[in-house]
PDB file of C-alpha atoms in Angstrom:
ATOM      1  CA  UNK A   1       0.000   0.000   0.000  1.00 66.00           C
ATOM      2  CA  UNK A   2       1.513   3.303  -0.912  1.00 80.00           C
ATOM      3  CA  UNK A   3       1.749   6.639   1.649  1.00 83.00           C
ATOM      4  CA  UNK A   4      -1.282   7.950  -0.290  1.00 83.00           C
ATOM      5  CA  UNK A   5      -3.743   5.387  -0.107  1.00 84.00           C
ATOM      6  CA  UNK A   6      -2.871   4.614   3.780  1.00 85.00           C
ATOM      7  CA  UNK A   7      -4.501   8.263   4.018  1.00 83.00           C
ATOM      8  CA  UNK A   8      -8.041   7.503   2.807  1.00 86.00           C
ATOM      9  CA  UNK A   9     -10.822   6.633   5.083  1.00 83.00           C
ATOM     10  CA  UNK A  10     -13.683   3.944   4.941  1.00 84.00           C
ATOM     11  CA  UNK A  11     -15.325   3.571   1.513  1.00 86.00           C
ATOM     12  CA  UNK A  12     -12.963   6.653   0.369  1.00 89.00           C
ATOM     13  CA  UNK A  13     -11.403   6.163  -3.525  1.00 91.00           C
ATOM     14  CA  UNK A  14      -8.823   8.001  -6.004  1.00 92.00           C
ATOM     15  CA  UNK A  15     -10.982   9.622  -8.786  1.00 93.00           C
ATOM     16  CA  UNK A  16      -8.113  11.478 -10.426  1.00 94.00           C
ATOM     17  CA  UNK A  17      -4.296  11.512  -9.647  1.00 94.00           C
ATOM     18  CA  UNK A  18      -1.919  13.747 -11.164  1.00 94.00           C
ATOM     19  CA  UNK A  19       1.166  15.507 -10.400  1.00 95.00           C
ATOM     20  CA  UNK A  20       3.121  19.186 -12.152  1.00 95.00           C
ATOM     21  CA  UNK A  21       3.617  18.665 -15.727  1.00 95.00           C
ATOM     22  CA  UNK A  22       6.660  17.172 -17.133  1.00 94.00           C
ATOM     23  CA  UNK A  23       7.715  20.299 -18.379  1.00 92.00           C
ATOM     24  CA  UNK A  24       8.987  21.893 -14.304  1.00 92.00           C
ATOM     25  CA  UNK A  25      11.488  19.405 -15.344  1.00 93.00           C
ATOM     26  CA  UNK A  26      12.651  20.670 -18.783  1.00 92.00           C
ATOM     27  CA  UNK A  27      15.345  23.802 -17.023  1.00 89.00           C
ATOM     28  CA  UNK A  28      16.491  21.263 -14.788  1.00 90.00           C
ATOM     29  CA  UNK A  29      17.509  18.595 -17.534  1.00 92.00           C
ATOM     30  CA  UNK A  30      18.665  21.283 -19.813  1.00 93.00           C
ATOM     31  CA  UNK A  31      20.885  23.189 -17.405  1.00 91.00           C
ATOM     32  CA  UNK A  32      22.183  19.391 -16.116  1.00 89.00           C
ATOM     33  CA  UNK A  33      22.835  18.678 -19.659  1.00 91.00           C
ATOM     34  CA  UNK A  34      24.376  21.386 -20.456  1.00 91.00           C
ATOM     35  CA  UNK A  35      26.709  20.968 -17.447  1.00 87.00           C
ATOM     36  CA  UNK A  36      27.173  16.981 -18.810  1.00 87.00           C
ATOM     37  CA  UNK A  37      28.410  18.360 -22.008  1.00 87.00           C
ATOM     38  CA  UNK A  38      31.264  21.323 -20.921  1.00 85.00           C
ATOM     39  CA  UNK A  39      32.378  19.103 -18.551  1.00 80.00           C
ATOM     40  CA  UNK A  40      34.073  16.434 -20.599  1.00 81.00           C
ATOM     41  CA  UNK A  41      34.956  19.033 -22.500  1.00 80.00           C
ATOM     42  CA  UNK A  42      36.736  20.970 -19.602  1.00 78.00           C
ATOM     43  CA  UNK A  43      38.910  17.252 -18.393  1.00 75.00           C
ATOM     44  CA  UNK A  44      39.979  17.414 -21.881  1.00 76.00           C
ATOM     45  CA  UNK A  45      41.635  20.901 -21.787  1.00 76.00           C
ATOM     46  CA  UNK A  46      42.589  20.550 -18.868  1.00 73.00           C
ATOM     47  CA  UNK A  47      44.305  17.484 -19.232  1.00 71.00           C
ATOM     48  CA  UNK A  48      46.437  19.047 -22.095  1.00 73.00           C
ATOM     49  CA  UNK A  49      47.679  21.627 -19.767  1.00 71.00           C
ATOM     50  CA  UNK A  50      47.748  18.799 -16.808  1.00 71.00           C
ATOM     51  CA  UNK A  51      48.569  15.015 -17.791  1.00 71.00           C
ATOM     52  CA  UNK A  52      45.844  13.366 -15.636  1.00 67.00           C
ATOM     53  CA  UNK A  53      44.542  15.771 -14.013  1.00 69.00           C
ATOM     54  CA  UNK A  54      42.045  16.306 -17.011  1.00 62.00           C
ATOM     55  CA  UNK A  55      40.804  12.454 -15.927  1.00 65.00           C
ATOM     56  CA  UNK A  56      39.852  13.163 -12.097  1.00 70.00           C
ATOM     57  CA  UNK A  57      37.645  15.961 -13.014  1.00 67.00           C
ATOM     58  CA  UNK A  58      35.254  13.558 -15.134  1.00 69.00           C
ATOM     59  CA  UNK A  59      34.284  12.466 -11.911  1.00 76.00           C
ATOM     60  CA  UNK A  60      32.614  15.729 -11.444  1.00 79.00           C
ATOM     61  CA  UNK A  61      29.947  14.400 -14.093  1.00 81.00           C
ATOM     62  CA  UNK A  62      28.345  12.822 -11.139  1.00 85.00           C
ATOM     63  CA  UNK A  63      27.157  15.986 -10.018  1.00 88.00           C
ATOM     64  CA  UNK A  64      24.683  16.578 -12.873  1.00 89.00           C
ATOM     65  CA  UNK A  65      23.030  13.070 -12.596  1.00 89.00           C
ATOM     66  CA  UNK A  66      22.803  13.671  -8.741  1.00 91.00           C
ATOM     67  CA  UNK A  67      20.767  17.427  -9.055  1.00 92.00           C
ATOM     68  CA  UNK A  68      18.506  15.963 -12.074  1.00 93.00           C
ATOM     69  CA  UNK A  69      17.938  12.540 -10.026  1.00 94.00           C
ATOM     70  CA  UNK A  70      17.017  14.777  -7.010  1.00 94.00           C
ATOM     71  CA  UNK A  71      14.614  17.209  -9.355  1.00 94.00           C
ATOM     72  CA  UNK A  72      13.191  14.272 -10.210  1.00 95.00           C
ATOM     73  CA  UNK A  73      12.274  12.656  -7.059  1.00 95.00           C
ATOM     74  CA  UNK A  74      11.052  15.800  -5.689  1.00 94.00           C
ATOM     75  CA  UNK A  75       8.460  15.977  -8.946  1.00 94.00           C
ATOM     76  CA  UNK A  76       7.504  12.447  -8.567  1.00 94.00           C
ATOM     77  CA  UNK A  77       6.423  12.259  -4.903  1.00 92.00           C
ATOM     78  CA  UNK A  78       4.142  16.155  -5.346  1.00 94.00           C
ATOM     79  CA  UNK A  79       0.637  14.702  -6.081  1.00 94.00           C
ATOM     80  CA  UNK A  80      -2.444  15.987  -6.760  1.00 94.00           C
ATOM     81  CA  UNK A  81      -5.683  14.046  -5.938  1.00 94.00           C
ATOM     82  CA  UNK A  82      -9.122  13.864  -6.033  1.00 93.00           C
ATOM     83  CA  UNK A  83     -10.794  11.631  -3.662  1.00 92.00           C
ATOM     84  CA  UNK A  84     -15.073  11.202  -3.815  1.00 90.00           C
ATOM     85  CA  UNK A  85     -14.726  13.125  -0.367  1.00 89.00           C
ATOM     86  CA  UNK A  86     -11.753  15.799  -0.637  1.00 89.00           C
ATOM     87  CA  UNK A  87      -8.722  17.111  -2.673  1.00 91.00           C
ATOM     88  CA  UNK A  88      -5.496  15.923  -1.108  1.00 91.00           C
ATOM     89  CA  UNK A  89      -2.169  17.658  -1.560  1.00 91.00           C
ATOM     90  CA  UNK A  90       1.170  15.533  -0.605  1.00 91.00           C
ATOM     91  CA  UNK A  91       4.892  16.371  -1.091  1.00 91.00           C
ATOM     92  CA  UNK A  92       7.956  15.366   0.268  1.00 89.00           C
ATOM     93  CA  UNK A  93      10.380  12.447  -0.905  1.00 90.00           C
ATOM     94  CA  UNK A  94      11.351  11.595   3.180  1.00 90.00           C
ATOM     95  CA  UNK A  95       9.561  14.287   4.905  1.00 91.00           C
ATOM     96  CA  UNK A  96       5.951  14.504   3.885  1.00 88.00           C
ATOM     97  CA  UNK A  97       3.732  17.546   4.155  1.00 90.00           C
ATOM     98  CA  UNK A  98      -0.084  16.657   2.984  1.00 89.00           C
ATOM     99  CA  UNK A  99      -2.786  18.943   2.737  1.00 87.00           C
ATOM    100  CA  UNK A 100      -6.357  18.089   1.980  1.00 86.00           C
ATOM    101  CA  UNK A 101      -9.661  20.101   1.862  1.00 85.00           C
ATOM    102  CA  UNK A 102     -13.089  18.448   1.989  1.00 86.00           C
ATOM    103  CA  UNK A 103     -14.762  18.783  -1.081  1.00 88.00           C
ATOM    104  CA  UNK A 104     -17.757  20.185   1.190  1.00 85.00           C
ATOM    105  CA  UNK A 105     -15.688  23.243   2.074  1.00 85.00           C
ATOM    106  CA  UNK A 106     -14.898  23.885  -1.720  1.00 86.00           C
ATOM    107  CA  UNK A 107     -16.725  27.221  -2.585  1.00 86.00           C
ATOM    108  CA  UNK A 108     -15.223  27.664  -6.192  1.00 87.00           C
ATOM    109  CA  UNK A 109     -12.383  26.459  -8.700  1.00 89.00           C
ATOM    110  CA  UNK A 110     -10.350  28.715 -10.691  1.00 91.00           C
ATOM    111  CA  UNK A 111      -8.281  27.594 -13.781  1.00 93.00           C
ATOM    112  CA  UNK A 112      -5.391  29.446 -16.026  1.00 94.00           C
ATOM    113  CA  UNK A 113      -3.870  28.317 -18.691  1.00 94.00           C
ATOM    114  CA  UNK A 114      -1.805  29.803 -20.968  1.00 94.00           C
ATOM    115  CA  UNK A 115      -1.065  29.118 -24.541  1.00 95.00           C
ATOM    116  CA  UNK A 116       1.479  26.459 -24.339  1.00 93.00           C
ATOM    117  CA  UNK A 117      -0.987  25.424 -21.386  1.00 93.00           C
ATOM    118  CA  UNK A 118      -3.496  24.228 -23.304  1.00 94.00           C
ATOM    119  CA  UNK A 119      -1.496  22.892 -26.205  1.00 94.00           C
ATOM    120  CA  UNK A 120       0.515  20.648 -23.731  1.00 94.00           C
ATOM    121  CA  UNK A 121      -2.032  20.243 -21.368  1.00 94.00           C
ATOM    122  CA  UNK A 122      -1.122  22.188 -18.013  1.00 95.00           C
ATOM    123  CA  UNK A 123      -2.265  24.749 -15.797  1.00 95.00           C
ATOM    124  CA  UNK A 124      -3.173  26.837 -12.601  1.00 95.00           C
ATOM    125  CA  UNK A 125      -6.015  25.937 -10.546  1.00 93.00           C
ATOM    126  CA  UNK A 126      -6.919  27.644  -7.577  1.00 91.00           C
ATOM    127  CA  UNK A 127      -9.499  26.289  -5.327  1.00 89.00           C
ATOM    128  CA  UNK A 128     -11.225  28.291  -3.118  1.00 86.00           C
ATOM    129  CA  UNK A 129     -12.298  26.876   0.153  1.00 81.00           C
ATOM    130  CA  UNK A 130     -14.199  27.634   3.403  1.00 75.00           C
ATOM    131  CA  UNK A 131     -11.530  26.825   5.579  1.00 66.00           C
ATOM    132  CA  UNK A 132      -8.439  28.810   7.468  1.00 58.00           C
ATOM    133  CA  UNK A 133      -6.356  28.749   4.685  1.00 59.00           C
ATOM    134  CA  UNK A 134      -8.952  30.157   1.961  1.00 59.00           C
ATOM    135  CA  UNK A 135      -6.766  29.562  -1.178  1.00 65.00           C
ATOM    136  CA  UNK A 136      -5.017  26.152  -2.298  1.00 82.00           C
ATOM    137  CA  UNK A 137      -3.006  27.156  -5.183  1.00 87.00           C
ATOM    138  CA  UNK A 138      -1.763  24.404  -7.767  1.00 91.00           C
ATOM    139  CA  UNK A 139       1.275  25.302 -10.146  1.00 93.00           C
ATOM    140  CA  UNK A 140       1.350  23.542 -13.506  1.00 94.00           C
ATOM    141  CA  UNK A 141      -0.495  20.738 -12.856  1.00 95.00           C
ATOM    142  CA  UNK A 142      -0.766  18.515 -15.440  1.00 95.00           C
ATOM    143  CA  UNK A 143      -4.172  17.214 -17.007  1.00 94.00           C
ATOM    144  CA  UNK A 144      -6.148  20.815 -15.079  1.00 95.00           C
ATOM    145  CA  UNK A 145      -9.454  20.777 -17.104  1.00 95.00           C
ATOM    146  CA  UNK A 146      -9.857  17.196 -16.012  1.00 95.00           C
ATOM    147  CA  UNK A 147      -8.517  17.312 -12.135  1.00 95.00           C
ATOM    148  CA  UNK A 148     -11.092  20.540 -12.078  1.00 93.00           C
ATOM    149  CA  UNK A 149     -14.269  18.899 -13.938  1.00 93.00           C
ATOM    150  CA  UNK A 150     -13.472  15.767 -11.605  1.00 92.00           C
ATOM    151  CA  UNK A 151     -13.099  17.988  -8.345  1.00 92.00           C
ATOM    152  CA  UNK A 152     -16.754  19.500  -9.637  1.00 91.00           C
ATOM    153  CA  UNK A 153     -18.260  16.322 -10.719  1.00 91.00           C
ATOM    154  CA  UNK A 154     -17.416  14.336  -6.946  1.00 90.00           C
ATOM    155  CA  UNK A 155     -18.707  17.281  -5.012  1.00 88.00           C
ATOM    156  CA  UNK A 156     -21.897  17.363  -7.199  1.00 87.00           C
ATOM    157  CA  UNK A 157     -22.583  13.786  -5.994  1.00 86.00           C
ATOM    158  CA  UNK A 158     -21.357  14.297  -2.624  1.00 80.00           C
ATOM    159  CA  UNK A 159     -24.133  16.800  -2.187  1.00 79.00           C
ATOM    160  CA  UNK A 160     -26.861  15.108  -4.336  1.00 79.00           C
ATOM    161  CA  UNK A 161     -26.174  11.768  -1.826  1.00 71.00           C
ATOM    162  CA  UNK A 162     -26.450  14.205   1.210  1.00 60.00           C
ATOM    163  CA  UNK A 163     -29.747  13.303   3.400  1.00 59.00           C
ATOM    164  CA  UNK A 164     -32.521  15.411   3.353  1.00 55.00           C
ATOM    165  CA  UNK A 165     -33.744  16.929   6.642  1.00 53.00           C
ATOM    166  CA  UNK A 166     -36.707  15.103   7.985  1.00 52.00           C
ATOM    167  CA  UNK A 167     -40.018  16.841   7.571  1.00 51.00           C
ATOM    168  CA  UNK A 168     -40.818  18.880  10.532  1.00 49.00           C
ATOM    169  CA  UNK A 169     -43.418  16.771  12.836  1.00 50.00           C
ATOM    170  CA  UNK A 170     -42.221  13.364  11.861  1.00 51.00           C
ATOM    171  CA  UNK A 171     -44.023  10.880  13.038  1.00 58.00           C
ATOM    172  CA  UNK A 172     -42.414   8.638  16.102  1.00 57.00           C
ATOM    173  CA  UNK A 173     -42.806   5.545  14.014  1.00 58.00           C
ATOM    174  CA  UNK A 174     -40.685   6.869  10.774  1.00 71.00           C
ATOM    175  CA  UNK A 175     -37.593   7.903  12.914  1.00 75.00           C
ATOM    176  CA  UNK A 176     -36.277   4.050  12.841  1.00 79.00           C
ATOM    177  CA  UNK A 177     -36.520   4.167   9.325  1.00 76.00           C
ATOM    178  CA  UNK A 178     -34.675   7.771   9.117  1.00 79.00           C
ATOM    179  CA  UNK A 179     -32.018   6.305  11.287  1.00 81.00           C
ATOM    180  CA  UNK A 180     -31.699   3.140   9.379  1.00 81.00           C
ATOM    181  CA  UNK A 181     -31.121   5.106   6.422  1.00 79.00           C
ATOM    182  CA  UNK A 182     -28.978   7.319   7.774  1.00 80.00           C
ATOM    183  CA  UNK A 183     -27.170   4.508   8.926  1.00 81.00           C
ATOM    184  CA  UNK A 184     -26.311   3.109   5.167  1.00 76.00           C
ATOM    185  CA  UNK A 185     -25.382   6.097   4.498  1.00 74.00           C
ATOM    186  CA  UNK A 186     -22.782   5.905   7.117  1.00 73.00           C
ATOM    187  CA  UNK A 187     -21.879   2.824   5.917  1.00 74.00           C
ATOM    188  CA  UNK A 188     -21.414   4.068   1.935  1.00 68.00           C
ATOM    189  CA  UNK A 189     -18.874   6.699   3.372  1.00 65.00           C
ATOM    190  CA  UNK A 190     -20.969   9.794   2.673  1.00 64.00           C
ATOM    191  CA  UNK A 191     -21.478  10.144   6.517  1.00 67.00           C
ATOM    192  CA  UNK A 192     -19.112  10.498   8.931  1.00 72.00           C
ATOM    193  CA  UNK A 193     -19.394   8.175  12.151  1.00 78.00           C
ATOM    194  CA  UNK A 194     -19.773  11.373  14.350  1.00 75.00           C
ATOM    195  CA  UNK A 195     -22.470  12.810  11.691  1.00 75.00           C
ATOM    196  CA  UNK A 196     -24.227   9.811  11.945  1.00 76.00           C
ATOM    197  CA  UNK A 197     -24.433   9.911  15.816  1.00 83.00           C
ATOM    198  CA  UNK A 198     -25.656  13.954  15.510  1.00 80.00           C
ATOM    199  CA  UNK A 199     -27.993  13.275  13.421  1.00 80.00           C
ATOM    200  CA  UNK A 200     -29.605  10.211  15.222  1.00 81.00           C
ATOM    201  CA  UNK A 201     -29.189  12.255  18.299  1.00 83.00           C
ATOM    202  CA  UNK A 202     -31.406  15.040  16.766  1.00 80.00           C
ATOM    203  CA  UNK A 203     -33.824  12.353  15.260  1.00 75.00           C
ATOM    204  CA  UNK A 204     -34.396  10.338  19.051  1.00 79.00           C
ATOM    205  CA  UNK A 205     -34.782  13.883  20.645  1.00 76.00           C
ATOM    206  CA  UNK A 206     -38.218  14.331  18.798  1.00 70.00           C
ATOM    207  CA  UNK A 207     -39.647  10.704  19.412  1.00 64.00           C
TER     208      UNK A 207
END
C-alpha cells in the first residue's frame, strides 16, 4: 500500500491523480545537460595543460546526474488528488507535508492556462475553500481541465447523496426508518461516524 492510499478513510477512492507537468522538469535537464556536455569538455583541456589531471575531473559528471535525479524525485512524490470526499495535496520524498480540503468546504475552482498550457495540457487551478487557509493554489499541474471537472463532478454527488432533513413533525414511528437510512449512508462513506451519531441524536430527541 503506498503513503497515499494509507490516508483515505472507509469507503474513500482516487478519482483522479496527477502531479506538475513534465515540463517543471525541462530547465532542470537542460541546465544538467548542459553541465554533462562542458564538462568532458573541460577534463579534456585541462588534461592538455595537466597530464591526468584532465581524468579526475570527469568524476565531477556525477554531479549533474545527482541534481537531475534529485529534481526528479522531488516531482515524482508532489501529487495531486481527487478523492469522492476531498482534494489531497502531498509532497515530500522523506519528509511529507499533505494537505487536503473536503470537497464540502470547496466554494469555487479557478483555472489558467496559458497558450502552451493548453497545447501541452497544463495549468493553474486555484481552489477556493471555506476553511483557514482560503486559497489552495496548484502550479502547472498537469491534465487541469480534467482534475477541475473531476473535483466539480465528486462534489456534485457528494451533495446530491447528502440526506434530506426530515419533515418537521415526523411521526415517532418513521424515525427508525430515518435512522436506518442514515445509517447506510454511514456505511457508503458519505457520513461520517460522528455525523451519523448527531444526526440520530437530533432524530431520538423528537420521538
Amino acid at each position: 500500500m503506498g503513503y497515499i492510499e494509507g490516508l483515505l478513510g472507509k469507503n474513500e477512492k482516487i478519482v483522479i491523480r496527477t502531479r506538475r507537468h513534465w515540463i517543471v522538469l525541462a530547465k532542470s535537464f537542460l541546465g544538467n545537460l548542459f553541465l554533462t556536455i562542458v564538462i568532458p569538455l573541460g577534463a579534456i583541456a585541462l588534461n592538455f595543460a595537466l597530464p591526468g589531471i584532465g581524468l579526475l575531473a570527469l568524476l565531477f559528471l556525477v554531479f549533474p546526474g545527482a541534481l537531475f535525479l534529485r529534481d526528479y524525485l522531488v516531482w515524482w512524490h508532489e501529487e495531486y488528488l481527487v478523492t469522492n470526499h476531498r482534494v489531497i495535496q502531498a509532497e515530500g520524498v522523506i519528509n511529507k507535508h499533505v494537505i487536503d480540503s473536503s470537497l464540502e468546504k470547496v466554494n469555487d475552482v479557478v483555472l489558467d492556462q496559458s497558450v502552451l498550457g493548453r497545447m501541452f495540457d497544463y495549468g493553474d487551478i486555484e481552489i477556493m475553500t471555506a476553511s483557514e487557509t482560503g486559497v489552495n493554489k496548484l502550479k502547472l499541474i498537469s491534465q487541469p481541465i480534467k482534475f477541475k471537472t473531476e473535483m466539480l463532478n465528486q462534489k456534485d454527488a457528494m451533495n446530491r447523496s447528502a440526506p434530506a432533513a426530515p419533515p418537521v413533525g415526523s411521526r415517532p414511528d418513521d424515525i427508525p426508518a430515518l435512522i436506518a437510512g442514515l445509517d447506510a449512508l454511514r456505511q457508503k462513506g458519505v457520513l461520517t461516524d460522528a455525523e451519523f451519531q448527531e444526526k440520530k441524536a437530533q432524530l431520538l430527541a423528537k420521538m
